[in-house]
Amino acid sequence: MSAANRQRTCAACGALFAPGERTGLEAVIDGEVLYVAVHPWHSTYPARRETEAARRLTAPAAT
């Protein structure tokens, strides 16, 4: 059984997987190596500093 079928939801955002939807896998080490399913372009890993800084610089300023 695939990780997506076992989980039914994305490990990063919590949204349900659609039937037949492509998913990514990420390794998580929590005492043992576990694999979790995520939507494409989602990640359970923290964003890289450069990516996060660029996102903040291009985001509209809150007023």
Backbone as CSV, one residue per row, in Angstrom:
resi,resn,N_x,N_y,N_z,CA_x,CA_y,CA_z,C_x,C_y,C_z
1,MET,0.851,-1.163,0.000,0.000,0.000,0.000,0.905,1.236,0.000
2,SER,0.558,2.219,-0.811,1.390,3.412,-0.913,1.180,4.328,0.287
3,ALA,2.149,5.222,0.502,2.043,6.181,1.603,0.810,7.060,1.421
4,ALA,0.512,7.466,0.181,-0.655,8.322,-0.073,-1.950,7.603,0.280
5,ASN,-2.050,6.317,-0.035,-3.253,5.558,0.306,-3.392,5.386,1.815
6,ARG,-2.271,5.203,2.498,-2.321,5.049,3.961,-2.690,6.358,4.638
7,GLN,-2.088,7.455,4.179,-2.296,8.750,4.828,-3.616,9.400,4.455
8,ARG,-3.947,9.377,3.190,-5.140,10.016,2.631,-5.045,11.538,2.602
9,THR,-4.122,12.131,3.367,-3.959,13.589,3.351,-2.481,13.946,3.216
10,CYS,-2.219,15.134,2.717,-0.862,15.640,2.534,-0.224,15.892,3.900
11,ALA,1.002,15.431,4.085,1.701,15.642,5.357,2.063,17.103,5.572
12,ALA,2.104,17.900,4.502,2.474,19.312,4.623,1.267,20.215,4.867
13,CYS,0.193,20.039,4.082,-0.935,20.982,4.179,-2.196,20.365,4.780
14,GLY,-2.279,19.049,4.834,-3.431,18.387,5.437,-4.616,18.168,4.511
15,ALA,-4.528,18.647,3.251,-5.630,18.471,2.299,-5.671,17.026,1.790
16,LEU,-6.864,16.571,1.468,-7.039,15.212,0.954,-6.374,15.048,-0.407
17,PHE,-5.889,13.845,-0.681,-5.389,13.506,-2.005,-6.568,13.092,-2.874
18,ALA,-6.589,13.546,-4.118,-7.612,13.124,-5.069,-7.257,11.714,-5.554
19,PRO,-8.253,10.905,-5.917,-7.963,9.567,-6.431,-7.044,9.648,-7.648
20,GLY,-5.968,8.900,-7.630,-5.035,8.850,-8.748,-4.091,10.039,-8.835
21,GLU,-4.151,10.965,-7.871,-3.290,12.150,-7.897,-1.841,11.755,-7.666
22,ARG,-0.941,12.399,-8.394,0.490,12.161,-8.188,0.911,12.800,-6.876
23,THR,1.798,12.136,-6.169,2.282,12.655,-4.893,3.796,12.541,-4.844
24,GLY,4.394,13.278,-3.947,5.810,13.149,-3.676,5.995,12.430,-2.353
25,LEU,7.184,11.930,-2.132,7.508,11.282,-0.864,8.657,12.008,-0.207
26,GLU,8.600,12.142,1.099,9.691,12.720,1.864,10.052,11.763,2.982
27,ALA,11.347,11.660,3.231,11.824,10.846,4.348,11.820,11.692,5.607
28,VAL,11.290,11.144,6.683,11.266,11.801,7.983,11.948,10.855,8.960
29,ILE,12.900,11.364,9.717,13.591,10.520,10.699,13.051,10.861,12.076
30,ASP,12.360,9.903,12.658,11.776,10.063,13.991,12.020,8.766,14.752
31,GLY,13.286,8.534,15.068,13.656,7.270,15.701,13.866,6.170,14.676
32,GLU,13.189,6.253,13.562,13.350,5.359,12.420,13.015,6.168,11.174
33,VAL,13.348,5.633,10.022,13.062,6.352,8.782,11.615,6.067,8.369
34,LEU,10.836,7.123,8.236,9.452,7.027,7.798,9.324,7.791,6.484
35,TYR,8.399,7.384,5.655,8.138,8.102,4.416,6.731,8.661,4.477
36,VAL,6.600,9.947,4.159,5.299,10.592,4.165,5.003,11.120,2.771
37,ALA,3.726,11.115,2.407,3.300,11.598,1.094,2.927,13.073,1.186
38,VAL,3.295,13.822,0.149,2.977,15.246,0.061,2.523,15.565,-1.357
39,HIS,1.734,16.649,-1.495,1.372,17.119,-2.828,2.637,17.591,-3.547
40,PRO,2.632,17.573,-4.891,3.772,18.145,-5.622,3.968,19.601,-5.197
41,TRP,5.186,20.021,-5.048,5.579,21.383,-4.648,5.316,21.688,-3.174
42,HIS,4.843,20.731,-2.393,4.701,20.921,-0.950,5.868,20.223,-0.268
43,SER,6.179,20.646,0.935,7.271,20.019,1.668,7.043,20.171,3.172
44,THR,7.493,19.182,3.905,7.444,19.260,5.360,8.742,19.864,5.899
45,TYR,9.724,20.065,5.023,10.994,20.652,5.432,10.859,22.169,5.506
46,PRO,11.599,22.825,6.383,11.534,24.289,6.447,12.041,24.897,5.143
47,ALA,11.467,26.054,4.789,11.888,26.735,3.562,13.331,27.209,3.705
48,ARG,14.044,27.187,2.597,15.412,27.697,2.616,15.378,29.187,2.899
49,ARG,16.371,29.672,3.574,16.411,31.083,3.945,16.303,32.006,2.735
50,GLU,16.998,31.664,1.645,16.969,32.515,0.465,15.574,32.563,-0.150
51,THR,14.914,31.432,-0.204,13.572,31.357,-0.768,12.589,32.141,0.093
52,GLU,12.686,31.981,1.381,11.792,32.693,2.296,12.034,34.197,2.222
53,ALA,13.285,34.617,2.165,13.599,36.048,2.068,13.061,36.630,0.762
54,ALA,13.221,35.914,-0.339,12.723,36.394,-1.630,11.203,36.499,-1.609
55,ARG,10.544,35.550,-1.004,9.084,35.589,-0.914,8.637,36.811,-0.115
56,ARG,9.310,37.068,0.984,8.935,38.224,1.803,9.174,39.543,1.075
57,LEU,10.253,39.623,0.297,10.566,40.853,-0.412,9.581,41.136,-1.548
58,THR,9.033,40.105,-2.159,8.108,40.288,-3.265,6.641,40.345,-2.824
59,ALA,6.367,40.010,-1.574,4.997,40.039,-1.065,4.564,41.493,-0.858
60,PRO,3.316,41.802,-1.159,2.837,43.173,-0.921,2.858,43.496,0.580
61,ALA,3.192,44.716,0.898,3.272,45.147,2.299,1.864,45.267,2.873
62,ALA,1.691,44.779,4.076,0.394,44.892,4.765,0.259,46.320,5.295
63,THR,-0.930,46.884,5.146,-1.131,48.261,5.619,-2.066,48.289,6.797
